mmCIF file of N, CA and C and ligand atoms in Angstrom:
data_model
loop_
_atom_site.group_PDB
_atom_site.id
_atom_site.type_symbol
_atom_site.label_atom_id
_atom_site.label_comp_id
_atom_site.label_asym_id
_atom_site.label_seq_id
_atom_site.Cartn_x
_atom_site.Cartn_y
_atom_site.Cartn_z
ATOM 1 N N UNK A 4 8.253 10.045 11.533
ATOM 2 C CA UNK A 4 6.811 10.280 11.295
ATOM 3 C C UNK A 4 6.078 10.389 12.606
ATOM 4 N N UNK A 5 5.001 11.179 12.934
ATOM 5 C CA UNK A 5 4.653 11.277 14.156
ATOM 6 C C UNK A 5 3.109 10.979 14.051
ATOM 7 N N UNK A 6 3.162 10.400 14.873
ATOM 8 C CA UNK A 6 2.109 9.468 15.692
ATOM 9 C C UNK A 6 0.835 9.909 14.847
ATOM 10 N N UNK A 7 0.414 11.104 14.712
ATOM 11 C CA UNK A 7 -0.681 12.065 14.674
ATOM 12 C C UNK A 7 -0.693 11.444 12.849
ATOM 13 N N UNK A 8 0.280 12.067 12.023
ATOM 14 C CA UNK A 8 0.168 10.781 10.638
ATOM 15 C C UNK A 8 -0.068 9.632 10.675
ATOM 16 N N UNK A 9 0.954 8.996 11.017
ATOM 17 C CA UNK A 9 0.501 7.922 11.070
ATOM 18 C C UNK A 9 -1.036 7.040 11.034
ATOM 19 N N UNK A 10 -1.445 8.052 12.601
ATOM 20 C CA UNK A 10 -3.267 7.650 12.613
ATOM 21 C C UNK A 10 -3.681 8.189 11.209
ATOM 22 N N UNK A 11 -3.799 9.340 10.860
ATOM 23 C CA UNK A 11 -4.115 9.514 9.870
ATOM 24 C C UNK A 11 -4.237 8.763 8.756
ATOM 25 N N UNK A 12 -3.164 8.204 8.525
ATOM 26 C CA UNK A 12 -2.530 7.228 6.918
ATOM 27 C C UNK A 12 -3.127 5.971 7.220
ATOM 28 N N UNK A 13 -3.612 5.213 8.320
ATOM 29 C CA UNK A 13 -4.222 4.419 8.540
ATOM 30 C C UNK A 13 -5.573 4.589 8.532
ATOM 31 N N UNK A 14 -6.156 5.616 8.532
ATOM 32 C CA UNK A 14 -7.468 5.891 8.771
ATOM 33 C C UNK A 14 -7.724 5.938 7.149
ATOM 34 N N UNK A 15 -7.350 6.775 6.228
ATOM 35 C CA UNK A 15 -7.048 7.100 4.954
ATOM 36 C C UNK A 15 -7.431 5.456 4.424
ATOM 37 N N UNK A 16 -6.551 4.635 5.034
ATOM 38 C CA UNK A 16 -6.446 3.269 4.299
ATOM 39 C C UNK A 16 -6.848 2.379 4.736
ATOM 40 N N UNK A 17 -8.180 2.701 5.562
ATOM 41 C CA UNK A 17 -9.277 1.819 6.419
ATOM 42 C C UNK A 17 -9.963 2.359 5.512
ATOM 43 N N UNK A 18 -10.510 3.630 5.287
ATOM 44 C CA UNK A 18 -11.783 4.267 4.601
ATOM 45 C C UNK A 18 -11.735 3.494 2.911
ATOM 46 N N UNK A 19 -10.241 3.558 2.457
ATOM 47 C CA UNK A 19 -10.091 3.290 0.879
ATOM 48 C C UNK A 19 -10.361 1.823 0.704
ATOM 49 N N UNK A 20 -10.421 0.731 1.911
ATOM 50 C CA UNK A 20 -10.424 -0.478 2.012
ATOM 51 C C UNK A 20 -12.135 -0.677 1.236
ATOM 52 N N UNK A 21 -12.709 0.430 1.962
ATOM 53 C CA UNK A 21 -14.159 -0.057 1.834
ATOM 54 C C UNK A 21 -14.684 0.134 0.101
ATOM 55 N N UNK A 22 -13.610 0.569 -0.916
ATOM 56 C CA UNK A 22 -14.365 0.391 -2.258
ATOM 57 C C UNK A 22 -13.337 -0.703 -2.477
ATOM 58 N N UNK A 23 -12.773 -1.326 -2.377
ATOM 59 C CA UNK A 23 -12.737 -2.227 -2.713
ATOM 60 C C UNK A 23 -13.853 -3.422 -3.567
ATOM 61 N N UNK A 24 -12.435 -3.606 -4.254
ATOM 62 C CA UNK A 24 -13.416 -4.750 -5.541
ATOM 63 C C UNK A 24 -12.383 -6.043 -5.468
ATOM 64 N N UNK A 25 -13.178 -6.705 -4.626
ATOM 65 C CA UNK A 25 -12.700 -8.015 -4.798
ATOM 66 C C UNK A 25 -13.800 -9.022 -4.667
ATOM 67 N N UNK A 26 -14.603 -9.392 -5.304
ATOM 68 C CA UNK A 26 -15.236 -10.649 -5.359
ATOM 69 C C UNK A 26 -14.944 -11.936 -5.645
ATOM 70 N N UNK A 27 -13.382 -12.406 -5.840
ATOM 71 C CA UNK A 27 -13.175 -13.408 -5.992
ATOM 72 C C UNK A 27 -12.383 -14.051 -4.602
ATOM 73 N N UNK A 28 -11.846 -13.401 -4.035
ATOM 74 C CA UNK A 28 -10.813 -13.549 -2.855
ATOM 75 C C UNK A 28 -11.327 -12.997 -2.076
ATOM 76 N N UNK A 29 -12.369 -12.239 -1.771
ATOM 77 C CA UNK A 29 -13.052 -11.923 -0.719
ATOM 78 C C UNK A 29 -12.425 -11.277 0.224
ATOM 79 N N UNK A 30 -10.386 -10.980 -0.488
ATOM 80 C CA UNK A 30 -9.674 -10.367 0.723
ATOM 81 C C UNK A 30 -9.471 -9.064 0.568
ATOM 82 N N UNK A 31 -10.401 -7.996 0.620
ATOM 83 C CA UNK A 31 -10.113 -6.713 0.562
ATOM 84 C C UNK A 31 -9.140 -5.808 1.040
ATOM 85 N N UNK A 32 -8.625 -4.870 0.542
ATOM 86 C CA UNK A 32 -7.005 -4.122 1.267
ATOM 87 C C UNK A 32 -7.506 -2.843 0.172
ATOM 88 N N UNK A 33 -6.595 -2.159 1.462
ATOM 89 C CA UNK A 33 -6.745 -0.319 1.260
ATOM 90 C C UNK A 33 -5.621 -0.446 1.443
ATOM 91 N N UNK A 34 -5.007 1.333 0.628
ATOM 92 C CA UNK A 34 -3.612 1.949 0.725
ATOM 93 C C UNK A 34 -3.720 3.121 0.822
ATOM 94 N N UNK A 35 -2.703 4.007 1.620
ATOM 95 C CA UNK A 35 -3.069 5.304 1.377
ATOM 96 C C UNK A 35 -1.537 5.409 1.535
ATOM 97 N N UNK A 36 -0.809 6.490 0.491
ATOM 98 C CA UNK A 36 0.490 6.648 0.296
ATOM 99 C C UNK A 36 0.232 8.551 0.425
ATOM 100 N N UNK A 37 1.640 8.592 1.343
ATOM 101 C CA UNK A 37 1.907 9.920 1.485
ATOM 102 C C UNK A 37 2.794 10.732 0.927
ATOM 103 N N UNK A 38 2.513 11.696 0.537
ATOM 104 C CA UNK A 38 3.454 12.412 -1.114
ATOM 105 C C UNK A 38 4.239 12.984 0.501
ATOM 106 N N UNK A 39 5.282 13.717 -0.363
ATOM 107 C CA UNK A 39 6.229 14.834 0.116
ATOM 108 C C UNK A 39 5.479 16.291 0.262
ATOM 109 N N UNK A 40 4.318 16.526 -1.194
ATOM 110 C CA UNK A 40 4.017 17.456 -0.309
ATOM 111 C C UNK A 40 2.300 18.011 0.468
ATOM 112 N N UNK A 41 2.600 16.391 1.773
ATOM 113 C CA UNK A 41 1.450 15.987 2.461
ATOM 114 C C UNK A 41 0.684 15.794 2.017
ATOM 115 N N UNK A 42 0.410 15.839 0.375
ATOM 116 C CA UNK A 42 -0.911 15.201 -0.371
ATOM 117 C C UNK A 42 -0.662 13.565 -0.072
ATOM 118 N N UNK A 43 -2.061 12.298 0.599
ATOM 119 C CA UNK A 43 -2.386 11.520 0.608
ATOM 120 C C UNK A 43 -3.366 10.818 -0.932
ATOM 121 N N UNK A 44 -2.140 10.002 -1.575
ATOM 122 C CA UNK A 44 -3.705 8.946 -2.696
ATOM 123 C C UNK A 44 -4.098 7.651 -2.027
ATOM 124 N N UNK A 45 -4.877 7.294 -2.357
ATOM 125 C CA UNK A 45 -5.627 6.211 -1.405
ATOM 126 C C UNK A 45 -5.882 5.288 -2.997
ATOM 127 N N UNK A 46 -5.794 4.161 -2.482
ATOM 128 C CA UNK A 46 -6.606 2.823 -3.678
ATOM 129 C C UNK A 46 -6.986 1.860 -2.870
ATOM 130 N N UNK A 47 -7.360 1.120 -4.293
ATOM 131 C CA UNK A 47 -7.744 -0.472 -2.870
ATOM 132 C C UNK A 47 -7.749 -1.036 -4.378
ATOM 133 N N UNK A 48 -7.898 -2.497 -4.023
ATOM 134 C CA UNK A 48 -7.557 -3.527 -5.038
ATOM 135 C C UNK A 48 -9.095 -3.734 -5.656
ATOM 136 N N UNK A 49 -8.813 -3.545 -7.131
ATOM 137 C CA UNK A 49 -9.561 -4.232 -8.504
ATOM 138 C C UNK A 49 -9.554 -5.408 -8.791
ATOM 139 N N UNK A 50 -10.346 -5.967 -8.505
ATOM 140 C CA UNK A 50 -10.456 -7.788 -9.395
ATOM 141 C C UNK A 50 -10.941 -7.644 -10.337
ATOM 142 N N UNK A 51 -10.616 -8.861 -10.832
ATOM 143 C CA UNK A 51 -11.262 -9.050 -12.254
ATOM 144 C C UNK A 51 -11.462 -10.713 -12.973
ATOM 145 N N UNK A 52 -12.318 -11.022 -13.366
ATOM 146 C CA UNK A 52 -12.590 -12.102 -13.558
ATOM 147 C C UNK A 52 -11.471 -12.983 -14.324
ATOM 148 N N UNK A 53 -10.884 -12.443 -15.139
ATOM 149 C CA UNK A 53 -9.718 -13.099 -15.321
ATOM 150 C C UNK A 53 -8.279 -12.639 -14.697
ATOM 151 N N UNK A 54 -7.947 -13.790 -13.423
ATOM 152 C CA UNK A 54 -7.431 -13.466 -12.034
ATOM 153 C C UNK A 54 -6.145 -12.432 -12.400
ATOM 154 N N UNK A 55 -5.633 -13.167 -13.135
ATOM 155 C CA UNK A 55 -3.836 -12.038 -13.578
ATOM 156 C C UNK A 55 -4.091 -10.432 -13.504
ATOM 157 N N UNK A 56 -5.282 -9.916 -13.875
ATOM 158 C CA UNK A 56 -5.558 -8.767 -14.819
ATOM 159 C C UNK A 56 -6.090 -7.989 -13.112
ATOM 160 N N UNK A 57 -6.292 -8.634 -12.030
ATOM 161 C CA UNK A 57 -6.330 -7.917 -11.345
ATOM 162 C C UNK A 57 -5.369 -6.423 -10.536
ATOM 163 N N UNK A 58 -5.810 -5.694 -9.547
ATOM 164 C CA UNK A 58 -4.648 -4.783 -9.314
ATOM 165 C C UNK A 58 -4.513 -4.340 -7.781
ATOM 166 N N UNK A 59 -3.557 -4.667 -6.928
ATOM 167 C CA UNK A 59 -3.245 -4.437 -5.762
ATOM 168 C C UNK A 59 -4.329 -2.806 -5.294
ATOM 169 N N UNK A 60 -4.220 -2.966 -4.073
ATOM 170 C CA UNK A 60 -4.530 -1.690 -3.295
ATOM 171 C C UNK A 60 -3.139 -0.779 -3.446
ATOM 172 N N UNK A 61 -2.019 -1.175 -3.457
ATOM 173 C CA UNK A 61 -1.096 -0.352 -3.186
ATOM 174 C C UNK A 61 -0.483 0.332 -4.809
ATOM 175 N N UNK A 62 -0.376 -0.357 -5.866
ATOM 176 C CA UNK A 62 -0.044 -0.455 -6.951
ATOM 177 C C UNK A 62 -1.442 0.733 -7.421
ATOM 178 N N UNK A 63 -2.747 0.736 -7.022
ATOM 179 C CA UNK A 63 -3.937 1.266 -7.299
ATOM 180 C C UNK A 63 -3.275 2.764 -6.944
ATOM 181 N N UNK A 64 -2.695 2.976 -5.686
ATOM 182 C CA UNK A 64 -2.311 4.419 -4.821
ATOM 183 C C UNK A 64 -1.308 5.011 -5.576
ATOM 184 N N UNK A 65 -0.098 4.313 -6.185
ATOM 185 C CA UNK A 65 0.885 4.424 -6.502
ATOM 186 C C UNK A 65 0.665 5.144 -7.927
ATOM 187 N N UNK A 66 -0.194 4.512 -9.041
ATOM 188 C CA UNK A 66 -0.336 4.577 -10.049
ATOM 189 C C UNK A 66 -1.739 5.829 -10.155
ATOM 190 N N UNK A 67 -1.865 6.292 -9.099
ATOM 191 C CA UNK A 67 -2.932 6.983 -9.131
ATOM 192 C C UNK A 67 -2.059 8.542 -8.996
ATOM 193 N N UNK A 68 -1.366 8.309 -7.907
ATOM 194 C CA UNK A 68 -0.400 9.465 -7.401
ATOM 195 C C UNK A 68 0.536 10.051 -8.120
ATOM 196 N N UNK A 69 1.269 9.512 -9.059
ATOM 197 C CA UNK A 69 2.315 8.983 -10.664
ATOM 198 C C UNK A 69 1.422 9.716 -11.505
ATOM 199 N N UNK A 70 0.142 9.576 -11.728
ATOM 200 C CA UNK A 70 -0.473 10.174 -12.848
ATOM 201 C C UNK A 70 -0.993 10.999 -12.628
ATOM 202 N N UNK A 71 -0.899 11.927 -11.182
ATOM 203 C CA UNK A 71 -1.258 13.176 -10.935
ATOM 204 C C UNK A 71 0.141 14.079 -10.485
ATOM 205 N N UNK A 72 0.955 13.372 -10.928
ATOM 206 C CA UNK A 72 2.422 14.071 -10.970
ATOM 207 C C UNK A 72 3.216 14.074 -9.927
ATOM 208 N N UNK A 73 2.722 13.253 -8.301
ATOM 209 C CA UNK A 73 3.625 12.823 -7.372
ATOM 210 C C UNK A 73 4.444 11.769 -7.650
ATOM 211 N N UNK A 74 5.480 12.190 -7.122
ATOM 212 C CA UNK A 74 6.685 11.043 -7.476
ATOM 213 C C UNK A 74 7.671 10.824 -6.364
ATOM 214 N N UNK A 75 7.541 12.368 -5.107
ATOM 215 C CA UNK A 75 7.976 11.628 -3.919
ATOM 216 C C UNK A 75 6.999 11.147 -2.438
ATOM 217 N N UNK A 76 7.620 10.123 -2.172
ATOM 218 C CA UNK A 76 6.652 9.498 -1.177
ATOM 219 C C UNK A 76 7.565 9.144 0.220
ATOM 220 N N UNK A 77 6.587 9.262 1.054
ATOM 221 C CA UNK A 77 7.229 9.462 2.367
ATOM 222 C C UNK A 77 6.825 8.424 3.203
ATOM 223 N N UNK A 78 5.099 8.011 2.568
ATOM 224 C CA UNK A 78 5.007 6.647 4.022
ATOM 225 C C UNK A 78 3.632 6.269 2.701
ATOM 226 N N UNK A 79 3.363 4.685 3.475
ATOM 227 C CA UNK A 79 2.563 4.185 2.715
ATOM 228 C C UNK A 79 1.747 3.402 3.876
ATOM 229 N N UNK A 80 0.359 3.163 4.001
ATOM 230 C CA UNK A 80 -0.075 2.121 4.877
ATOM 231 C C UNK A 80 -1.440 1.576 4.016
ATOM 232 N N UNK A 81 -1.216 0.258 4.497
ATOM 233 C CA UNK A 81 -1.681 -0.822 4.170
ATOM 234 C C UNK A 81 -2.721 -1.697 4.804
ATOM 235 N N UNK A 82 -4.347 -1.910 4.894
ATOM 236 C CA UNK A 82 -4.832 -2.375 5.491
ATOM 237 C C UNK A 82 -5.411 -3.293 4.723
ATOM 238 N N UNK A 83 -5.776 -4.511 5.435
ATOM 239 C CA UNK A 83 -6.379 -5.589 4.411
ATOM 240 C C UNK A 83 -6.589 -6.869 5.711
ATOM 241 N N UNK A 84 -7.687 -7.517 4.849
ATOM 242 C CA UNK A 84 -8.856 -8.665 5.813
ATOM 243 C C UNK A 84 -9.739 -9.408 4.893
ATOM 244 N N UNK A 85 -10.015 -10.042 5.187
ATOM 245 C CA UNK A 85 -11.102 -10.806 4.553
ATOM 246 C C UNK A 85 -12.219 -10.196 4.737
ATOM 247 N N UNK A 86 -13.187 -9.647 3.937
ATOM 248 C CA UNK A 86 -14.791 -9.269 4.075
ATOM 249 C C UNK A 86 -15.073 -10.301 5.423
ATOM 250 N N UNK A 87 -15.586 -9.346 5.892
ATOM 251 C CA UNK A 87 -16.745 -9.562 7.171
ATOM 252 C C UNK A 87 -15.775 -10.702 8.421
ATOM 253 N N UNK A 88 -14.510 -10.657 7.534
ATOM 254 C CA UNK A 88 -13.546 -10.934 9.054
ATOM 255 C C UNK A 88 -13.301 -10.125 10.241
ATOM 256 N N UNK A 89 -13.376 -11.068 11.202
ATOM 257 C CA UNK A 89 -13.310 -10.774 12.608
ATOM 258 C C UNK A 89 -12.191 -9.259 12.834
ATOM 259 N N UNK A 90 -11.199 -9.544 12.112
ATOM 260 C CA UNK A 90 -9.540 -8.898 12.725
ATOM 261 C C UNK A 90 -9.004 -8.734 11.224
ATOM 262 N N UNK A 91 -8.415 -7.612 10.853
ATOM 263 C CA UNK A 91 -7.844 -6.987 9.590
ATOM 264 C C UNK A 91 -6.234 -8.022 9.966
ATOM 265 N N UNK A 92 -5.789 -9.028 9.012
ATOM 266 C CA UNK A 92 -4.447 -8.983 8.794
ATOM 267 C C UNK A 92 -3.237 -8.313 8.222
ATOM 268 N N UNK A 93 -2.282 -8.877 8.758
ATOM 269 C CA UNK A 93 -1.040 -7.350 8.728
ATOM 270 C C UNK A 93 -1.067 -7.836 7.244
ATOM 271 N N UNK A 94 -1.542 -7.167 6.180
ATOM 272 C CA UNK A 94 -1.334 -7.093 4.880
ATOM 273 C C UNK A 94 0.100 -6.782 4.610
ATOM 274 N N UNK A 95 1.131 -7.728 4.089
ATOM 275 C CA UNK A 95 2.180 -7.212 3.380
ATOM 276 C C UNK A 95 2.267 -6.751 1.762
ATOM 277 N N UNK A 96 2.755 -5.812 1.952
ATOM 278 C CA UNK A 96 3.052 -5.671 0.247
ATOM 279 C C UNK A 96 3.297 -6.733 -0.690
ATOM 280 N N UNK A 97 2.628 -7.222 -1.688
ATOM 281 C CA UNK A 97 3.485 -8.398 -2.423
ATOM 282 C C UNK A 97 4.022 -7.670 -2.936
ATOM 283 N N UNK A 98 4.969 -8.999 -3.562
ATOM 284 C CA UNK A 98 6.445 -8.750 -4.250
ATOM 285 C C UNK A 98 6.206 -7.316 -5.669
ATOM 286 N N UNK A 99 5.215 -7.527 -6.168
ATOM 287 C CA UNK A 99 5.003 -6.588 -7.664
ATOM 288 C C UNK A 99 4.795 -5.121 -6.849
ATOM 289 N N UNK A 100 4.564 -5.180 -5.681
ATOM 290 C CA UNK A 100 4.207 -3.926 -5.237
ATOM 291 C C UNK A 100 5.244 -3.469 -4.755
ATOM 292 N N UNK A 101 6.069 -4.310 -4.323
ATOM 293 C CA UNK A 101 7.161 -3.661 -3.574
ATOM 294 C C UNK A 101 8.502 -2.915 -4.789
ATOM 295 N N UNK A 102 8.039 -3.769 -5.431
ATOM 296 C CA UNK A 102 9.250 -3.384 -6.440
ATOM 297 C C UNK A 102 8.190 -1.712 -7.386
ATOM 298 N N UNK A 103 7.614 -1.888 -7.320
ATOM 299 C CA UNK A 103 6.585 -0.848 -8.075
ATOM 300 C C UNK A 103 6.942 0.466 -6.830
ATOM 301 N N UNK A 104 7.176 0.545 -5.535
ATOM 302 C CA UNK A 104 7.204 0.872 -4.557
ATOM 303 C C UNK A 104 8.711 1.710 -5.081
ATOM 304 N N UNK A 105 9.709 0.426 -4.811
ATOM 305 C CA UNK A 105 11.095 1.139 -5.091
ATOM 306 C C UNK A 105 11.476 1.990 -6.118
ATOM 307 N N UNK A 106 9.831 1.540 -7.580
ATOM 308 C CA UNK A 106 11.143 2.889 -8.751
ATOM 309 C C UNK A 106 10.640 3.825 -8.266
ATOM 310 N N UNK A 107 9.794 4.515 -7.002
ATOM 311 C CA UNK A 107 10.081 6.210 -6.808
ATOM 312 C C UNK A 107 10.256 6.289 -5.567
ATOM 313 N N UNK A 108 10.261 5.473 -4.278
ATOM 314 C CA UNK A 108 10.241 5.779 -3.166
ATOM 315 C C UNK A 108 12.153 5.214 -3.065
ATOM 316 N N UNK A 109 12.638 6.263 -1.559
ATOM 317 C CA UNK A 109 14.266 5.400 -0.816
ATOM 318 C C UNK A 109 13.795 4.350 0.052
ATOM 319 N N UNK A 110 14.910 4.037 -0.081
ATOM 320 C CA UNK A 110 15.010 2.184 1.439
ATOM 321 C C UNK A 110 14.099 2.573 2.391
ATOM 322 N N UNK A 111 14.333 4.201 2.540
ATOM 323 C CA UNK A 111 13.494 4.604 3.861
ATOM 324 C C UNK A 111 12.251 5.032 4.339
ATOM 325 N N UNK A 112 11.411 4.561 2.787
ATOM 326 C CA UNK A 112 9.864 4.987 3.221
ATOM 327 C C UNK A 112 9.166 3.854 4.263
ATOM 328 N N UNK A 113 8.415 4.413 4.685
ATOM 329 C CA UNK A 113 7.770 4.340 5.928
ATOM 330 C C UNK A 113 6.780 3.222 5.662
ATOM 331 N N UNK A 114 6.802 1.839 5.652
ATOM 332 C CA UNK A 114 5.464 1.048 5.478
ATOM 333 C C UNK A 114 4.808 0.620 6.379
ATOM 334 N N UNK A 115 3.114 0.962 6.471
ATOM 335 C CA UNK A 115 2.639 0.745 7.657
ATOM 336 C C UNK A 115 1.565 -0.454 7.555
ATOM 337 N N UNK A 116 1.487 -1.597 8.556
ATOM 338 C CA UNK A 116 0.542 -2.459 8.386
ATOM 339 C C UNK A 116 -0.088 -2.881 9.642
ATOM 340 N N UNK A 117 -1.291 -3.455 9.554
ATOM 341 C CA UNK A 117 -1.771 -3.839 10.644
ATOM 342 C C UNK A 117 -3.243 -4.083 10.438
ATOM 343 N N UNK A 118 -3.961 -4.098 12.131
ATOM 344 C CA UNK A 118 -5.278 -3.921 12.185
ATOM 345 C C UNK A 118 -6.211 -2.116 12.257
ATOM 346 N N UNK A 119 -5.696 -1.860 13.011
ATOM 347 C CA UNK A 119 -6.146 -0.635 13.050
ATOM 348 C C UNK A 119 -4.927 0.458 13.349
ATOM 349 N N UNK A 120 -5.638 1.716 13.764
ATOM 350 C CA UNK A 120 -5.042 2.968 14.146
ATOM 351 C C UNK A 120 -4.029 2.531 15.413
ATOM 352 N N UNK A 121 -4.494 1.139 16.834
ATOM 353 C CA UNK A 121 -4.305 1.489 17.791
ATOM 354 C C UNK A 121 -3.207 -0.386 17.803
ATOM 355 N N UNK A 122 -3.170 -0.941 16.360
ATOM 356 C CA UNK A 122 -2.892 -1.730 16.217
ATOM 357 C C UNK A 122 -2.028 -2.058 15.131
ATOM 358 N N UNK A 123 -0.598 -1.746 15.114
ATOM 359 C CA UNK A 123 0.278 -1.394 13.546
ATOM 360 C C UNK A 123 1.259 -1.964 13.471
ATOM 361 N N UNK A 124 1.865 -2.389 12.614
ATOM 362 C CA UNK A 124 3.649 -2.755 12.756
ATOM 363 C C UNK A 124 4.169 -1.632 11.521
ATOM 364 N N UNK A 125 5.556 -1.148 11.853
ATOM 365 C CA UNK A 125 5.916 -0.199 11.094
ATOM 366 C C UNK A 125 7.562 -0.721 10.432
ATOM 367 N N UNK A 126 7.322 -0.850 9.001
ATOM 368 C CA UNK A 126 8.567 -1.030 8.201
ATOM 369 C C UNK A 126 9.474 -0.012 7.399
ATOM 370 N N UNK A 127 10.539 -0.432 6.847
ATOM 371 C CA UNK A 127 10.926 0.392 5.365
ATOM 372 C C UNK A 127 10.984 -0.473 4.746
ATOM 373 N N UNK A 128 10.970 0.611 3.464
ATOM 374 C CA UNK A 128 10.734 -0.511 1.948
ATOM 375 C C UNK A 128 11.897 -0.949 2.028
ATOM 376 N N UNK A 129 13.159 -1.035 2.252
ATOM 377 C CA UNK A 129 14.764 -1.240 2.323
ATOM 378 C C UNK A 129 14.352 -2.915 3.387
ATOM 379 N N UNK A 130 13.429 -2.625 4.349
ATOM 380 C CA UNK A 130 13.534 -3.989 4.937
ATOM 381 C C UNK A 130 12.739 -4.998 4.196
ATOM 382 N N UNK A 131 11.880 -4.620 3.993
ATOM 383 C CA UNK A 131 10.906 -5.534 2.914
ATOM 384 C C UNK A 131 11.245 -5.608 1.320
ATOM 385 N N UNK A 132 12.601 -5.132 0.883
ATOM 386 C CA UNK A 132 12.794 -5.728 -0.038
ATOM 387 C C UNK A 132 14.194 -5.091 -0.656
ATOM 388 N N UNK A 133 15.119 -5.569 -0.041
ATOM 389 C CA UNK A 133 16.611 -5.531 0.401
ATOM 390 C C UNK A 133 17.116 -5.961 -0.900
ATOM 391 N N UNK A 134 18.525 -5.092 -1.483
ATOM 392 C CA UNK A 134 19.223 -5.565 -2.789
ATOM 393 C C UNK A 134 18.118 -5.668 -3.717
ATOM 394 N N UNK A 135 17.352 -4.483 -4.052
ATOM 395 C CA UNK A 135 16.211 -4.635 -4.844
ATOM 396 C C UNK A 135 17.284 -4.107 -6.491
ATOM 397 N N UNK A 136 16.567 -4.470 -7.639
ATOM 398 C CA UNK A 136 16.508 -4.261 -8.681
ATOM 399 C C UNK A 136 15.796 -3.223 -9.077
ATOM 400 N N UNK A 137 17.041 -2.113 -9.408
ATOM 401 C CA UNK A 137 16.271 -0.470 -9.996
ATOM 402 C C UNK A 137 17.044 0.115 -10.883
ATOM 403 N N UNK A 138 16.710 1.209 -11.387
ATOM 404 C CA UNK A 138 17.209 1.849 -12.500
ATOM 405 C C UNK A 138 18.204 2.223 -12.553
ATOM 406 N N UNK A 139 19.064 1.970 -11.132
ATOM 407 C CA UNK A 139 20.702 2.432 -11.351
ATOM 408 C C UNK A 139 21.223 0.665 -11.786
ATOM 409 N N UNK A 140 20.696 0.367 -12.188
ATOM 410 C CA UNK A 140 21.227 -0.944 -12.773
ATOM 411 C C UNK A 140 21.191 -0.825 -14.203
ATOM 412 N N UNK A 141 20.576 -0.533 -14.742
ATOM 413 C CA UNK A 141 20.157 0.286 -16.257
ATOM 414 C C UNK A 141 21.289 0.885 -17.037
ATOM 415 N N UNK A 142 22.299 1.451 -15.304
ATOM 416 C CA UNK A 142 22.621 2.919 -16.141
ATOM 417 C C UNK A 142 24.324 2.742 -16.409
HETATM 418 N N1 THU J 4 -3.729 -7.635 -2.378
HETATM 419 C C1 THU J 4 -3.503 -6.298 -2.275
HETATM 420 O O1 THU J 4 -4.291 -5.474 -2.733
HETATM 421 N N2 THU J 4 -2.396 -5.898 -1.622
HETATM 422 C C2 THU J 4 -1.505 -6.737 -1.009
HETATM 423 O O2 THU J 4 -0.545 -6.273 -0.433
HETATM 424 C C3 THU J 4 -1.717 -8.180 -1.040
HETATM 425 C C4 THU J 4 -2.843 -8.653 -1.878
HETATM 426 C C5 THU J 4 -4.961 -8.079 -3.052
HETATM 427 C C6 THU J 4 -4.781 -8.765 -4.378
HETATM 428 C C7 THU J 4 -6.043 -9.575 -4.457
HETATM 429 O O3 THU J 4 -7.100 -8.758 -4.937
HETATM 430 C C8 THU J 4 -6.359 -9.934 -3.023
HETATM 431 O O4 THU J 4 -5.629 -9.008 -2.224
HETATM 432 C C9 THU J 4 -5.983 -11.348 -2.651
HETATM 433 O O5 THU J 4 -4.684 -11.633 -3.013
#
C-alpha cells in the first residue's frame, strides 16, 4: 500500500470519526475500509442506550460496504479517542470486529491505527487475529 493511501484511509477515518454517536463512552472511532475496486466506506460507532445494541465504527464500514455489494477489501483504518481528548488512541479492532473482518477480507488486509496521518501503526488481520474461525470450517 503506498504511503499516498494510506494518508488518505486515515483522513477518510478522521472525517467519519466526527459523526459519531457515542454518548455513553464518550469514546468516539471512525473507519474507513478500502474495497478492491478503490471505492472507500467510512462508519463510526452507534450507541445506544441499551449498551449491547450498540455498533462499532468498523462493523458500521463493513456492513455498509456488504450492502452495497463490496465484498473485497484491501485495507481498513481505524481512528478513535475520547471526545475532546488531547491524543487519538491506537484504536484496536475488538474481537466482534475482527472476526466480522475475516468472513470477507485474507490474513493480509492491511489494518491501520493510530493518531493521525503522520502518526500510525500498520497491521494484518492474520496478526490481530491468528487461527481465526471461518467458513472453511463449515465446509
Ligand atoms: N469501538 C469501536 O467503534 N471500535 C473499536 O475498535 C473499539 C470500540 C466503540 C464501541 C463503543 O461505542 C465505544 O467505542 C467504546 O467501547
Amino acid at each position: 500500500m503506498g504511503k499516498e493511501q494510506i494518508v488518505q484511509l486515515i483522513e477518510a477515518a478522521l472525517q467519519a470519526r466526527e459523526k459519531a454517536y457515542a454518548p455513553y463512552s464518550r469514546f468516539q472511532v471512525g473507519a474507513a475500509l478500502l474495497c478492491a475496486d478503490g471505492s472507500i466506506y467510512t462508519g463510526c460507532n452507534v450507541e445506544n442506550a441499551s449498551y449491547p445494541a450498540s455498533n462499532c465504527a468498523e462493523r458500521t464500514a463493513v456492513f455498509k460496504a456488504v450492502s452495497e455489494g463490496k465484498k473485497d477489501f484491501l485495507a481498513l483504518a481505524v481512528m478513535g479517542g475520547v471526545q475532546d481528548g488531547k491524543r487519538l488512541s491506537d484504536c484496536m479492532p475488538c474481537g466482534i470486529c475482527r472476526q466480522v473482518l475475516a468472513e470477507f477480507a485474507a490474513e493480509d488486509l492491511t489494518v491501520i491505527t493510530g493518531a493521525s496521518a503522520k502518526d500510525y501503526r500498520q497491521y494484518t488481520l492474520g496478526e490481530l487475529l491468528p487461527h481465526s474461525f471461518s467458513k472453511k470450517n463449515l465446509q
